[in-house]
Short mmCIF file of C-alpha atoms in Angstrom, two decimals:
data_model
loop_
_atom_site.label_atom_id
_atom_site.label_comp_id
_atom_site.label_asym_id
_atom_site.label_seq_id
_atom_site.Cartn_x
_atom_site.Cartn_y
_atom_site.Cartn_z
CA UNK A 24 267.19 110.02 395.66
CA UNK A 25 270.77 108.73 395.23
CA UNK A 26 269.87 107.30 391.85
CA UNK A 27 269.66 110.81 390.42
CA UNK A 28 273.42 111.16 390.62
CA UNK A 29 274.01 108.25 388.22
CA UNK A 30 271.65 109.22 385.41
CA UNK A 31 274.52 110.21 383.13
CA UNK A 32 276.46 106.98 383.48
CA UNK A 33 280.06 107.11 384.81
CA UNK A 34 280.96 110.31 386.63
CA UNK A 35 283.54 112.64 385.09
CA UNK A 36 286.08 114.02 387.57
CA UNK A 37 286.27 117.42 385.90
CA UNK A 38 282.54 117.97 385.86
CA UNK A 39 280.75 117.53 389.15
CA UNK A 40 277.04 117.72 389.22
CA UNK A 41 275.92 121.37 389.14
CA UNK A 42 274.75 122.79 392.45
CA UNK A 43 271.06 122.41 393.12
CA UNK A 44 269.03 125.61 393.09
CA UNK A 45 267.95 126.95 396.42
CA UNK A 46 264.56 125.58 397.34
CA UNK A 47 264.28 126.27 401.03
CA UNK A 48 266.05 123.06 402.09
CA UNK A 49 264.16 120.74 399.75
CA UNK A 50 265.55 118.90 396.80
CA UNK A 51 264.41 120.36 393.49
CA UNK A 52 261.55 118.59 391.76
CA UNK A 53 262.64 116.34 388.91
CA UNK A 54 262.28 117.77 385.46
CA UNK A 55 258.97 116.89 383.87
CA UNK A 56 258.77 115.52 380.41
CA UNK A 57 255.27 116.91 379.92
CA UNK A 58 253.46 113.84 381.17
CA UNK A 59 254.58 113.37 384.78
CA UNK A 60 252.71 114.91 387.68
CA UNK A 61 254.20 117.93 389.43
CA UNK A 62 255.42 117.54 392.98
CA UNK A 63 253.51 119.51 395.59
CA UNK A 64 254.95 120.85 398.80
CA UNK A 65 253.29 121.15 402.19
CA UNK A 66 253.66 117.68 403.67
CA UNK A 67 251.23 114.83 404.13
CA UNK A 68 248.72 116.71 406.31
CA UNK A 69 248.62 119.59 403.86
CA UNK A 70 248.07 117.14 401.02
CA UNK A 71 245.23 115.42 402.86
CA UNK A 72 243.61 118.78 403.53
CA UNK A 73 243.85 119.81 399.87
CA UNK A 74 242.44 116.44 398.81
CA UNK A 75 239.45 117.11 401.08
CA UNK A 76 238.71 120.13 398.83
CA UNK A 77 238.25 122.99 401.37
CA UNK A 78 237.09 125.30 398.58
CA UNK A 79 234.13 123.01 397.97
CA UNK A 80 233.01 123.00 401.60
CA UNK A 81 230.98 126.07 400.73
CA UNK A 82 228.55 123.68 399.00
CA UNK A 83 227.66 122.26 402.41
CA UNK A 84 226.16 125.60 403.43
CA UNK A 85 223.10 124.25 401.63
CA UNK A 86 222.31 122.45 404.91
CA UNK A 87 220.84 125.75 406.16
CA UNK A 88 218.58 126.20 403.12
CA UNK A 89 215.48 124.42 404.43
CA UNK A 90 215.68 125.89 407.97
CA UNK A 91 216.20 129.38 406.48
CA UNK A 92 213.20 128.95 404.18
CA UNK A 93 211.08 127.89 407.15
CA UNK A 94 212.24 130.77 409.35
CA UNK A 95 213.88 128.35 411.84
CA UNK A 96 217.47 129.44 411.40
CA UNK A 97 218.01 132.05 414.09
CA UNK A 98 217.92 130.12 417.33
CA UNK A 99 220.85 128.77 419.29
CA UNK A 100 219.73 125.09 419.30
CA UNK A 101 219.07 125.21 415.55
CA UNK A 102 222.44 126.82 414.80
CA UNK A 103 224.25 124.27 416.98
CA UNK A 104 222.50 121.36 415.28
CA UNK A 105 223.17 122.75 411.81
CA UNK A 106 226.85 123.35 412.59
CA UNK A 107 227.14 119.71 413.61
CA UNK A 108 225.36 118.54 410.46
CA UNK A 109 227.61 120.77 408.35
CA UNK A 110 230.71 119.20 409.92
CA UNK A 111 229.40 115.67 409.44
CA UNK A 112 228.47 116.27 405.81
CA UNK A 113 231.87 117.82 405.21
CA UNK A 114 233.52 114.71 406.66
CA UNK A 115 231.46 112.49 404.35
CA UNK A 116 232.32 114.59 401.31
CA UNK A 117 236.01 114.53 402.29
CA UNK A 118 235.87 110.73 402.54
CA UNK A 119 234.48 110.53 399.02
CA UNK A 120 237.11 112.90 397.62
CA UNK A 121 239.95 110.93 399.23
CA UNK A 122 238.71 107.57 397.95
CA UNK A 123 237.93 109.00 394.51
CA UNK A 124 241.38 110.53 394.12
CA UNK A 125 243.02 107.31 395.27
CA UNK A 126 241.09 105.32 392.64
CA UNK A 127 241.72 107.89 389.88
CA UNK A 128 245.38 108.63 390.63
CA UNK A 129 246.66 107.11 387.38
CA UNK A 130 244.02 108.77 385.21
CA UNK A 131 244.48 112.13 386.96
CA UNK A 132 248.17 112.15 386.03
CA UNK A 133 247.13 112.45 382.36
CA UNK A 134 244.85 115.43 383.06
CA UNK A 135 246.28 118.96 382.58
CA UNK A 136 245.05 120.22 385.97
CA UNK A 137 244.06 117.14 387.99
CA UNK A 138 247.64 115.88 387.84
CA UNK A 139 248.41 118.54 390.46
CA UNK A 140 246.13 116.88 392.99
CA UNK A 141 248.15 115.62 395.99
CA UNK A 142 247.40 111.93 395.42
CA UNK A 143 248.18 112.05 391.70
CA UNK A 144 251.31 114.10 392.40
CA UNK A 145 252.56 111.57 394.95
CA UNK A 146 252.33 113.86 397.97
CA UNK A 147 249.65 111.65 399.55
CA UNK A 148 250.29 107.91 399.08
CA UNK A 149 247.33 106.01 397.67
CA UNK A 150 247.05 103.64 400.70
CA UNK A 151 246.96 106.63 403.05
CA UNK A 152 244.19 108.26 401.03
CA UNK A 153 242.18 105.03 401.14
CA UNK A 154 242.74 104.64 404.89
CA UNK A 155 241.79 108.20 405.84
CA UNK A 156 238.82 108.22 403.47
CA UNK A 157 237.56 104.89 404.77
CA UNK A 158 237.94 106.04 408.36
CA UNK A 159 235.90 109.19 407.74
CA UNK A 160 233.26 107.17 405.88
CA UNK A 161 232.77 105.01 408.97
CA UNK A 162 233.08 107.71 411.64
CA UNK A 163 230.76 110.34 410.15
CA UNK A 164 227.54 108.24 409.95
CA UNK A 165 228.35 106.66 413.32
CA UNK A 166 228.70 110.09 414.92
CA UNK A 167 225.49 111.19 413.20
CA UNK A 168 223.58 108.23 414.66
CA UNK A 169 224.91 109.13 418.11
CA UNK A 170 224.58 112.93 418.00
CA UNK A 171 221.71 113.69 415.60
CA UNK A 172 218.49 112.09 414.37
CA UNK A 173 218.26 108.64 412.74
CA UNK A 174 217.05 110.34 409.54
CA UNK A 175 220.27 112.35 409.28
CA UNK A 176 222.41 109.26 409.86
CA UNK A 177 220.44 107.36 407.21
CA UNK A 178 220.80 110.19 404.70
CA UNK A 179 224.57 110.45 405.28
CA UNK A 180 224.89 106.69 404.84
CA UNK A 181 222.89 106.86 401.62
CA UNK A 182 225.02 109.78 400.42
CA UNK A 183 228.22 107.84 401.03
CA UNK A 184 226.87 104.71 399.36
CA UNK A 185 225.68 106.65 396.31
CA UNK A 186 228.90 108.66 395.96
CA UNK A 187 231.15 105.63 396.38
CA UNK A 188 229.10 103.78 393.77
CA UNK A 189 229.63 106.83 391.58
CA UNK A 190 233.39 106.61 392.09
CA UNK A 191 233.41 102.91 391.19
CA UNK A 192 231.03 102.71 388.25
CA UNK A 193 228.16 105.20 388.05
CA UNK A 194 230.32 108.03 386.77
CA UNK A 195 230.76 105.98 383.60
CA UNK A 196 227.01 105.73 382.92
CA UNK A 197 225.46 108.38 380.69
CA UNK A 198 222.88 110.64 382.38
CA UNK A 199 223.14 108.65 385.63
CA UNK A 200 226.36 110.50 386.42
CA UNK A 201 224.50 113.82 386.16
CA UNK A 202 221.70 112.53 388.37
CA UNK A 203 224.07 111.29 391.07
CA UNK A 204 225.98 114.57 391.32
CA UNK A 205 222.74 116.53 391.32
CA UNK A 206 221.30 114.31 394.04
CA UNK A 207 224.36 115.03 396.17
CA UNK A 208 223.47 118.74 396.09
CA UNK A 209 219.84 117.97 396.86
CA UNK A 210 220.81 115.81 399.84
CA UNK A 211 222.77 118.72 401.28
CA UNK A 212 219.67 120.89 401.07
CA UNK A 213 217.41 118.20 402.55
CA UNK A 214 219.57 117.18 405.51
CA UNK A 215 219.09 120.46 407.35
CA UNK A 216 215.33 120.02 407.27
CA UNK A 217 215.64 116.44 408.50
CA UNK A 218 217.89 117.52 411.36
CA UNK A 219 215.31 120.03 412.65
CA UNK A 220 212.18 118.09 411.69
CA UNK A 221 211.06 120.66 409.10
CA UNK A 222 208.58 119.58 406.37
CA UNK A 223 210.09 120.18 402.95
CA UNK A 224 208.16 122.16 400.34
CA UNK A 225 207.71 120.59 396.92
CA UNK A 226 208.78 123.88 395.32
CA UNK A 227 211.90 123.91 397.47
CA UNK A 228 212.83 120.43 396.25
CA UNK A 229 212.08 121.22 392.60
CA UNK A 230 214.00 124.49 392.59
CA UNK A 231 216.97 123.08 394.46
CA UNK A 232 217.14 119.88 392.40
CA UNK A 233 216.92 121.49 388.97
CA UNK A 234 219.10 124.41 390.03
CA UNK A 235 221.76 121.88 390.97
CA UNK A 236 221.30 120.02 387.66
CA UNK A 237 221.73 123.34 385.84
CA UNK A 238 225.12 123.94 387.49
CA UNK A 239 226.27 120.33 387.10
CA UNK A 240 225.37 120.18 383.41
CA UNK A 241 226.95 123.61 382.83
CA UNK A 242 230.18 122.35 384.41
CA UNK A 243 230.15 119.20 382.25
CA UNK A 244 229.47 121.32 379.17
CA UNK A 245 232.39 123.60 380.00
CA UNK A 246 234.69 120.62 380.49
CA UNK A 247 233.59 119.16 377.16
CA UNK A 248 234.25 122.47 375.38
CA UNK A 249 237.64 123.07 376.98
CA UNK A 250 238.88 119.50 376.52
CA UNK A 251 237.63 119.05 372.96
CA UNK A 252 240.27 117.18 370.95
CA UNK A 253 242.42 116.43 374.02
CA UNK A 254 241.96 112.66 374.05
CA UNK A 255 243.00 111.01 377.27
CA UNK A 256 243.20 114.30 379.16
CA UNK A 257 239.72 114.34 380.58
CA UNK A 258 237.04 112.06 381.98
CA UNK A 259 236.18 109.39 379.41
CA UNK A 260 232.43 109.89 379.67
CA UNK A 261 232.68 113.39 378.18
CA UNK A 262 233.62 111.83 374.87
CA UNK A 263 230.19 110.12 374.82
CA UNK A 264 228.24 113.29 375.54
CA UNK A 265 227.83 115.87 372.81
CA UNK A 266 228.11 119.54 373.64
CA UNK A 267 224.70 120.03 372.08
CA UNK A 268 223.13 117.53 374.49
CA UNK A 269 224.81 119.04 377.55
CA UNK A 270 223.71 122.51 376.44
CA UNK A 271 220.15 121.20 376.17
CA UNK A 272 220.34 119.75 379.69
CA UNK A 273 221.54 122.92 381.40
CA UNK A 274 219.06 125.07 379.49
CA UNK A 275 216.18 122.74 380.38
CA UNK A 276 217.24 122.56 384.03
CA UNK A 277 217.56 126.34 384.26
CA UNK A 278 214.04 126.77 382.89
CA UNK A 279 212.51 124.28 385.32
CA UNK A 280 214.38 125.83 388.27
CA UNK A 281 213.10 129.29 387.37
CA UNK A 282 209.56 127.94 386.91
CA UNK A 283 209.62 126.17 390.28
CA UNK A 284 210.91 129.26 392.05
CA UNK A 285 208.31 131.51 390.43
CA UNK A 286 205.51 129.14 391.47
CA UNK A 287 206.81 129.28 395.06
CA UNK A 288 207.00 133.07 394.93
CA UNK A 289 203.49 133.48 393.52
CA UNK A 290 201.90 131.00 395.91
CA UNK A 291 200.70 132.76 399.06
CA UNK A 292 199.53 129.57 400.71
CA UNK A 293 196.15 131.08 401.50
CA UNK A 294 197.70 133.77 403.73
CA UNK A 295 198.14 137.25 402.22
CA UNK A 296 201.47 138.89 402.94
CA UNK A 297 201.59 141.70 405.51
CA UNK A 298 205.11 142.86 404.73
CA UNK A 299 206.08 146.31 403.50
CA UNK A 300 206.68 144.99 399.98
CA UNK A 301 205.89 141.69 398.25
CA UNK A 302 209.40 140.36 398.79
CA UNK A 303 208.54 136.85 397.61
CA UNK A 304 207.51 138.13 394.19
CA UNK A 305 210.34 140.66 393.98
CA UNK A 306 212.90 137.98 394.76
CA UNK A 307 212.00 136.36 391.42
CA UNK A 308 213.82 139.20 389.66
CA UNK A 309 217.08 138.56 391.51
CA UNK A 310 216.77 134.79 391.10
CA UNK A 311 216.20 135.04 387.34
CA UNK A 312 219.07 137.52 386.97
CA UNK A 313 221.35 135.14 388.86
CA UNK A 314 220.43 132.27 386.53
CA UNK A 315 220.95 134.48 383.48
CA UNK A 316 224.32 135.67 384.75
CA UNK A 317 225.46 132.12 385.51
CA UNK A 318 224.29 131.08 382.03
CA UNK A 319 226.80 133.55 380.54
CA UNK A 320 229.65 131.44 381.90
CA UNK A 321 227.90 128.23 380.90
CA UNK A 322 227.47 129.48 377.33
CA UNK A 323 231.14 130.49 377.13
CA UNK A 324 232.25 127.11 378.41
CA UNK A 325 233.87 128.63 381.51
CA UNK A 326 231.44 127.40 384.18
CA UNK A 327 233.76 125.28 386.31
CA UNK A 328 233.13 124.56 389.98
CA UNK A 329 229.90 126.33 391.01
CA UNK A 330 231.46 127.91 394.09
CA UNK A 331 234.29 129.35 392.00
CA UNK A 332 231.87 130.83 389.48
CA UNK A 333 229.67 132.41 392.18
CA UNK A 334 232.50 133.73 394.33
CA UNK A 335 234.71 134.73 391.41
CA UNK A 336 232.22 137.00 389.63
CA UNK A 337 231.45 140.26 391.43
CA UNK A 338 228.20 140.91 389.58
CA UNK A 339 226.90 137.42 390.32
CA UNK A 340 227.92 137.76 393.97
CA UNK A 341 226.06 141.07 394.28
CA UNK A 342 222.96 139.59 392.66
CA UNK A 343 223.21 136.70 395.11
CA UNK A 344 223.39 139.05 398.07
CA UNK A 345 220.35 140.97 396.80
CA UNK A 346 218.43 137.73 396.36
CA UNK A 347 219.37 136.52 399.85
CA UNK A 348 218.20 139.81 401.33
CA UNK A 349 214.81 139.67 399.59
CA UNK A 350 214.41 135.98 400.30
CA UNK A 351 215.13 136.58 403.98
CA UNK A 352 212.67 139.46 404.15
CA UNK A 353 210.04 137.27 402.50
CA UNK A 354 210.55 134.47 405.02
CA UNK A 355 210.51 136.95 407.91
CA UNK A 356 207.41 138.65 406.44
CA UNK A 357 208.95 142.02 407.23
#
């Protein structure tokens, strides 16, 4: 800090350094030349929390998908087990984010938005990010083996291995990077069923997997559109994808997800419904509308993080609530 006083060479008696602006007791951030990362406030713990991406924890709600589809959600033992699985999966995801940001700190400083991440901005030292991430990566599967089923512990271990491999090398491999991120979503949806011993429907897996691929490819497409011509300011792999290819992927994935969901809705499983209305079939309307609404953002190149798109658009949120209501009534056979 004392070096800042000598940047202009020898001091002039008549001109003392101008008073620092009031910043609540903190020294002002150094002026940026357009390439340096901004300093973030909040301390080390706040930086670690932001690096763990709390906004993305909403993705882990997928752990309730299989139990909800099987009508096994509303019991105290099931809710307790799922809350534990949610916490363990969140810890694993946080470990991956910490290690990823530590590895990518230099590259993130060249990105227009990622340079504000705590590790890239210098708020969280790289060794600390590695240490906390590594600790969570060890503790979460160990706790899962002790507190849940062996299948859950094995899936969490596989998730960590796959995501860490992604951080190291797989994110630089065409198509494989899309598959790995999509598989992460699918694992979230599967782990709840494994925790409660629920058989997983093939339509559930198809719809969830291709729905996730739709959102992942839409996000990549949006990044490619927004960062076009900004060499060095985005992930290198996007320069190898074409926007036409990424558009093809999210359109194909959306079609397969809709097809899989419709086949689930039209399949009665040999037992005719006794509910007031055919909620399974009616839920297709809300599901298709949700895909079409999400595709608006994908087509515009503004489909960023899936949770931000869903929670940030009122119409999409209302469609989602309507779909959840009909889906729940279908499962309950009300």
